[in-house]
Amino acid sequence: MVAGASKLKILIVTADYYEDFGERLEKGARERFLEAGVEGERILLRRVPGCWELPLAVSRLIRRHAPDAVAALGVLIRGETDHYDHIARECCAGLMRVSLKQDVHVALGVLTCGNRAQAEERCGVRDPERNKGREAANAILRILHADSD
Ligand code: RBF
């Protein structure tokens, strides 16, 4: 439990293009916030189809819900085309722009992976502690002076 955590309002936005990985990241982040003492009903969960959709969705959801911080989660896996590079660049730059413009911390939990094995590794398939959703939550807890593990 963490002093002050119970009244935090947290938004978790997950790109579920890879549904299994998205679920793992979302779960890793949510569980970390619950462990810290954030009330379940103050953790809002939203999904978008892919990482490309994250910046605008996060921007609108910040305006609607005024969270203390946002965890933006998703998985990009390098494929045959150069889409990966375009999506990764715009997604990350877009999230930073939203964060600065709206003055809300947006933790970057967007994984850029060369293959599925890397995605499995970073989503905690083998070791639940190694989950980048959980790491994004830790970053937020530190930034908000709440805690980290
Ligand atoms: N979205 C992801 O979240 N991860 C991906 O690895 C991913 N790869 C894509 C590859 C291609 C060729 C295309 C066209 C889209 C991909 N998307 C991916 C979906 C993208 O983020 C977005 O949802 C769609 O382009 C619709 O706007």
mmCIF file of C-alpha atoms and ligand atoms in Angstrom:
data_model
loop_
_atom_site.group_PDB
_atom_site.id
_atom_site.type_symbol
_atom_site.label_atom_id
_atom_site.label_comp_id
_atom_site.label_asym_id
_atom_site.label_seq_id
_atom_site.Cartn_x
_atom_site.Cartn_y
_atom_site.Cartn_z
ATOM 1 C CA MET A 1 0.000 0.000 0.000
ATOM 2 C CA VAL A 2 1.175 3.490 -0.783
ATOM 3 C CA ALA A 3 0.180 6.723 0.965
ATOM 4 C CA GLY A 4 -1.999 8.877 -1.265
ATOM 5 C CA ALA A 5 -2.430 6.228 -3.926
ATOM 6 C CA SER A 6 -6.066 5.447 -3.167
ATOM 7 C CA LYS A 7 -7.303 8.750 -4.583
ATOM 8 C CA LEU A 8 -5.302 8.627 -7.799
ATOM 9 C CA LYS A 9 -7.250 8.417 -11.025
ATOM 10 C CA ILE A 10 -5.442 6.362 -13.622
ATOM 11 C CA LEU A 11 -6.231 5.750 -17.267
ATOM 12 C CA ILE A 12 -4.852 2.680 -19.022
ATOM 13 C CA VAL A 13 -5.238 2.733 -22.814
ATOM 14 C CA THR A 14 -4.244 -0.452 -24.588
ATOM 15 C CA ALA A 15 -3.815 -1.199 -28.279
ATOM 16 C CA ASP A 16 -5.071 -4.754 -28.724
ATOM 17 C CA TYR A 17 -3.879 -5.394 -32.283
ATOM 18 C CA TYR A 18 -2.202 -8.401 -30.657
ATOM 19 C CA GLU A 19 -4.953 -9.223 -28.194
ATOM 20 C CA ASP A 20 -2.999 -11.674 -26.042
ATOM 21 C CA PHE A 21 -0.096 -9.269 -25.564
ATOM 22 C CA GLY A 22 -2.378 -6.294 -25.010
ATOM 23 C CA GLU A 23 -4.227 -8.179 -22.282
ATOM 24 C CA ARG A 24 -0.992 -9.084 -20.540
ATOM 25 C CA LEU A 25 0.275 -5.510 -20.576
ATOM 26 C CA GLU A 26 -3.043 -4.151 -19.333
ATOM 27 C CA LYS A 27 -3.224 -6.743 -16.568
ATOM 28 C CA GLY A 28 0.389 -6.074 -15.517
ATOM 29 C CA ALA A 29 -0.273 -2.342 -15.216
ATOM 30 C CA ARG A 30 -3.649 -2.689 -13.478
ATOM 31 C CA GLU A 31 -2.337 -5.161 -10.909
ATOM 32 C CA ARG A 32 0.576 -2.908 -10.026
ATOM 33 C CA PHE A 33 -1.776 0.032 -9.406
ATOM 34 C CA LEU A 34 -4.030 -2.153 -7.254
ATOM 35 C CA GLU A 35 -1.006 -3.354 -5.263
ATOM 36 C CA ALA A 36 -0.069 0.290 -4.646
ATOM 37 C CA GLY A 37 -3.558 0.910 -3.240
ATOM 38 C CA VAL A 38 -5.280 2.651 -6.149
ATOM 39 C CA GLU A 39 -9.014 1.939 -5.948
ATOM 40 C CA GLY A 40 -10.231 -0.421 -8.676
ATOM 41 C CA GLU A 41 -12.996 1.913 -9.818
ATOM 42 C CA ARG A 42 -10.452 4.722 -10.239
ATOM 43 C CA ILE A 43 -8.490 2.714 -12.813
ATOM 44 C CA LEU A 44 -10.152 3.271 -16.184
ATOM 45 C CA LEU A 45 -9.448 0.707 -18.901
ATOM 46 C CA ARG A 46 -9.893 1.528 -22.562
ATOM 47 C CA ARG A 47 -8.889 -0.331 -25.744
ATOM 48 C CA VAL A 48 -8.000 0.848 -29.239
ATOM 49 C CA PRO A 49 -7.440 -1.274 -32.390
ATOM 50 C CA GLY A 50 -3.724 -0.512 -32.829
ATOM 51 C CA CYS A 51 -0.832 1.655 -31.677
ATOM 52 C CA TRP A 52 -1.559 4.152 -34.432
ATOM 53 C CA GLU A 53 -4.823 4.999 -32.655
ATOM 54 C CA LEU A 54 -3.221 5.597 -29.246
ATOM 55 C CA PRO A 55 -2.325 9.328 -29.374
ATOM 56 C CA LEU A 56 -5.746 10.673 -30.359
ATOM 57 C CA ALA A 57 -7.580 8.258 -28.063
ATOM 58 C CA VAL A 58 -5.356 9.221 -25.137
ATOM 59 C CA SER A 59 -5.826 12.916 -25.901
ATOM 60 C CA ARG A 60 -9.641 12.652 -25.959
ATOM 61 C CA LEU A 61 -9.789 10.429 -22.896
ATOM 62 C CA ILE A 62 -7.618 12.844 -20.899
ATOM 63 C CA ARG A 63 -10.034 15.641 -21.770
ATOM 64 C CA ARG A 64 -13.056 13.537 -20.824
ATOM 65 C CA HIS A 65 -11.793 11.932 -17.612
ATOM 66 C CA ALA A 66 -8.996 14.208 -16.319
ATOM 67 C CA PRO A 67 -6.798 11.374 -14.991
ATOM 68 C CA ASP A 68 -3.681 12.003 -12.892
ATOM 69 C CA ALA A 69 -1.655 9.922 -15.347
ATOM 70 C CA VAL A 70 -2.020 7.618 -18.326
ATOM 71 C CA ALA A 71 -0.373 4.330 -19.251
ATOM 72 C CA ALA A 72 -0.355 3.887 -23.037
ATOM 73 C CA LEU A 73 0.256 0.240 -23.901
ATOM 74 C CA GLY A 74 0.676 -1.758 -27.074
ATOM 75 C CA VAL A 75 2.912 -4.038 -29.080
ATOM 76 C CA LEU A 76 4.490 -3.419 -32.462
ATOM 77 C CA ILE A 77 6.168 -6.335 -34.199
ATOM 78 C CA ARG A 78 8.417 -5.621 -37.132
ATOM 79 C CA GLY A 79 6.925 -7.213 -40.250
ATOM 80 C CA GLU A 80 7.714 -7.370 -43.937
ATOM 81 C CA THR A 81 6.723 -3.787 -44.665
ATOM 82 C CA ASP A 82 7.947 -0.480 -43.286
ATOM 83 C CA HIS A 83 4.608 0.155 -41.570
ATOM 84 C CA TYR A 84 6.223 -0.690 -38.266
ATOM 85 C CA ASP A 85 8.610 2.266 -38.514
ATOM 86 C CA HIS A 86 5.870 4.713 -39.448
ATOM 87 C CA ILE A 87 3.532 3.528 -36.709
ATOM 88 C CA ALA A 88 6.256 3.401 -34.038
ATOM 89 C CA ARG A 89 7.520 6.897 -34.835
ATOM 90 C CA GLU A 90 4.124 8.574 -34.997
ATOM 91 C CA CYS A 91 2.760 6.725 -32.000
ATOM 92 C CA CYS A 92 5.652 7.638 -29.712
ATOM 93 C CA ALA A 93 5.925 11.219 -30.967
ATOM 94 C CA GLY A 94 2.149 11.624 -30.752
ATOM 95 C CA LEU A 95 2.036 10.390 -27.168
ATOM 96 C CA MET A 96 4.802 12.770 -26.132
ATOM 97 C CA ARG A 97 3.008 15.655 -27.834
ATOM 98 C CA VAL A 98 -0.232 14.839 -26.034
ATOM 99 C CA SER A 99 1.590 14.572 -22.712
ATOM 100 C CA LEU A 100 3.290 17.954 -23.085
ATOM 101 C CA LYS A 101 0.233 19.710 -24.517
ATOM 102 C CA GLN A 102 -2.186 18.445 -21.884
ATOM 103 C CA ASP A 103 0.359 18.470 -19.078
ATOM 104 C CA VAL A 104 -0.393 14.901 -17.995
ATOM 105 C CA HIS A 105 2.202 12.207 -17.582
ATOM 106 C CA VAL A 106 1.759 9.563 -20.281
ATOM 107 C CA ALA A 107 3.893 6.502 -19.562
ATOM 108 C CA LEU A 108 5.149 4.843 -22.726
ATOM 109 C CA GLY A 109 4.357 1.156 -22.639
ATOM 110 C CA VAL A 110 4.531 0.675 -26.397
ATOM 111 C CA LEU A 111 6.861 -2.196 -27.206
ATOM 112 C CA THR A 112 8.828 -2.191 -30.438
ATOM 113 C CA CYS A 113 9.759 -5.820 -31.048
ATOM 114 C CA GLY A 114 11.672 -7.615 -33.763
ATOM 115 C CA ASN A 115 9.629 -10.770 -33.375
ATOM 116 C CA ARG A 116 6.988 -12.538 -31.257
ATOM 117 C CA ALA A 117 9.577 -14.033 -28.903
ATOM 118 C CA GLN A 118 10.699 -10.548 -27.876
ATOM 119 C CA ALA A 119 7.097 -9.521 -27.351
ATOM 120 C CA GLU A 120 6.515 -12.590 -25.150
ATOM 121 C CA GLU A 121 9.583 -11.742 -23.100
ATOM 122 C CA ARG A 122 8.472 -8.136 -22.505
ATOM 123 C CA CYS A 123 4.846 -8.988 -21.801
ATOM 124 C CA GLY A 124 5.775 -11.345 -18.973
ATOM 125 C CA VAL A 125 4.892 -14.630 -20.669
ATOM 126 C CA ARG A 126 7.820 -16.391 -18.989
ATOM 127 C CA ASP A 127 8.413 -14.123 -15.989
ATOM 128 C CA PRO A 128 5.399 -12.060 -14.822
ATOM 129 C CA GLU A 129 7.749 -9.541 -13.165
ATOM 130 C CA ARG A 130 9.148 -8.692 -16.599
ATOM 131 C CA ASN A 131 6.046 -7.037 -17.897
ATOM 132 C CA LYS A 132 6.348 -3.599 -19.504
ATOM 133 C CA GLY A 133 2.803 -2.748 -18.462
ATOM 134 C CA ARG A 134 3.905 -3.196 -14.875
ATOM 135 C CA GLU A 135 6.981 -1.053 -15.578
ATOM 136 C CA ALA A 136 4.818 1.709 -17.026
ATOM 137 C CA ALA A 137 2.744 1.639 -13.839
ATOM 138 C CA ASN A 138 5.913 1.838 -11.745
ATOM 139 C CA ALA A 139 7.051 4.895 -13.696
ATOM 140 C CA ILE A 140 3.722 6.584 -13.036
ATOM 141 C CA LEU A 141 3.805 5.774 -9.324
ATOM 142 C CA ARG A 142 7.295 7.253 -9.077
ATOM 143 C CA ILE A 143 6.401 10.355 -11.038
ATOM 144 C CA LEU A 144 3.351 10.913 -8.867
ATOM 145 C CA HIS A 145 5.565 10.422 -5.779
ATOM 146 C CA ALA A 146 3.574 7.450 -4.732
ATOM 147 C CA ASP A 147 5.903 4.460 -4.870
ATOM 148 C CA SER A 148 7.743 1.929 -6.983
ATOM 149 C CA ASP A 149 8.816 -1.630 -6.407
HETATM 150 N N1 RBF B 1 -0.877 -2.077 -34.766
HETATM 151 C C1 RBF B 1 -0.201 -2.459 -33.663
HETATM 152 O O1 RBF B 1 -0.582 -2.109 -32.544
HETATM 153 N N2 RBF B 1 0.922 -3.257 -33.779
HETATM 154 C C2 RBF B 1 1.410 -3.661 -34.983
HETATM 155 O O2 RBF B 1 2.432 -4.372 -35.009
HETATM 156 C C3 RBF B 1 0.712 -3.253 -36.159
HETATM 157 N N3 RBF B 1 1.179 -3.634 -37.377
HETATM 158 C C4 RBF B 1 0.531 -3.172 -38.481
HETATM 159 C C5 RBF B 1 1.027 -3.489 -39.747
HETATM 160 C C6 RBF B 1 0.391 -3.016 -40.879
HETATM 161 C C7 RBF B 1 0.938 -3.377 -42.221
HETATM 162 C C8 RBF B 1 -0.772 -2.197 -40.749
HETATM 163 C C9 RBF B 1 -1.495 -1.646 -41.963
HETATM 164 C C10 RBF B 1 -1.272 -1.904 -39.506
HETATM 165 C C11 RBF B 1 -0.655 -2.380 -38.352
HETATM 166 N N4 RBF B 1 -1.139 -2.060 -37.084
HETATM 167 C C12 RBF B 1 -0.455 -2.448 -35.986
HETATM 168 C C13 RBF B 1 -2.462 -1.384 -36.911
HETATM 169 C C14 RBF B 1 -2.369 0.114 -36.788
HETATM 170 O O3 RBF B 1 -1.861 0.470 -35.512
HETATM 171 C C15 RBF B 1 -3.781 0.725 -36.951
HETATM 172 O O4 RBF B 1 -4.644 0.162 -36.001
HETATM 173 C C16 RBF B 1 -4.352 0.501 -38.351
HETATM 174 O O5 RBF B 1 -3.445 0.909 -39.322
HETATM 175 C C17 RBF B 1 -5.684 1.245 -38.532
HETATM 176 O O6 RBF B 1 -5.509 2.643 -38.364
#
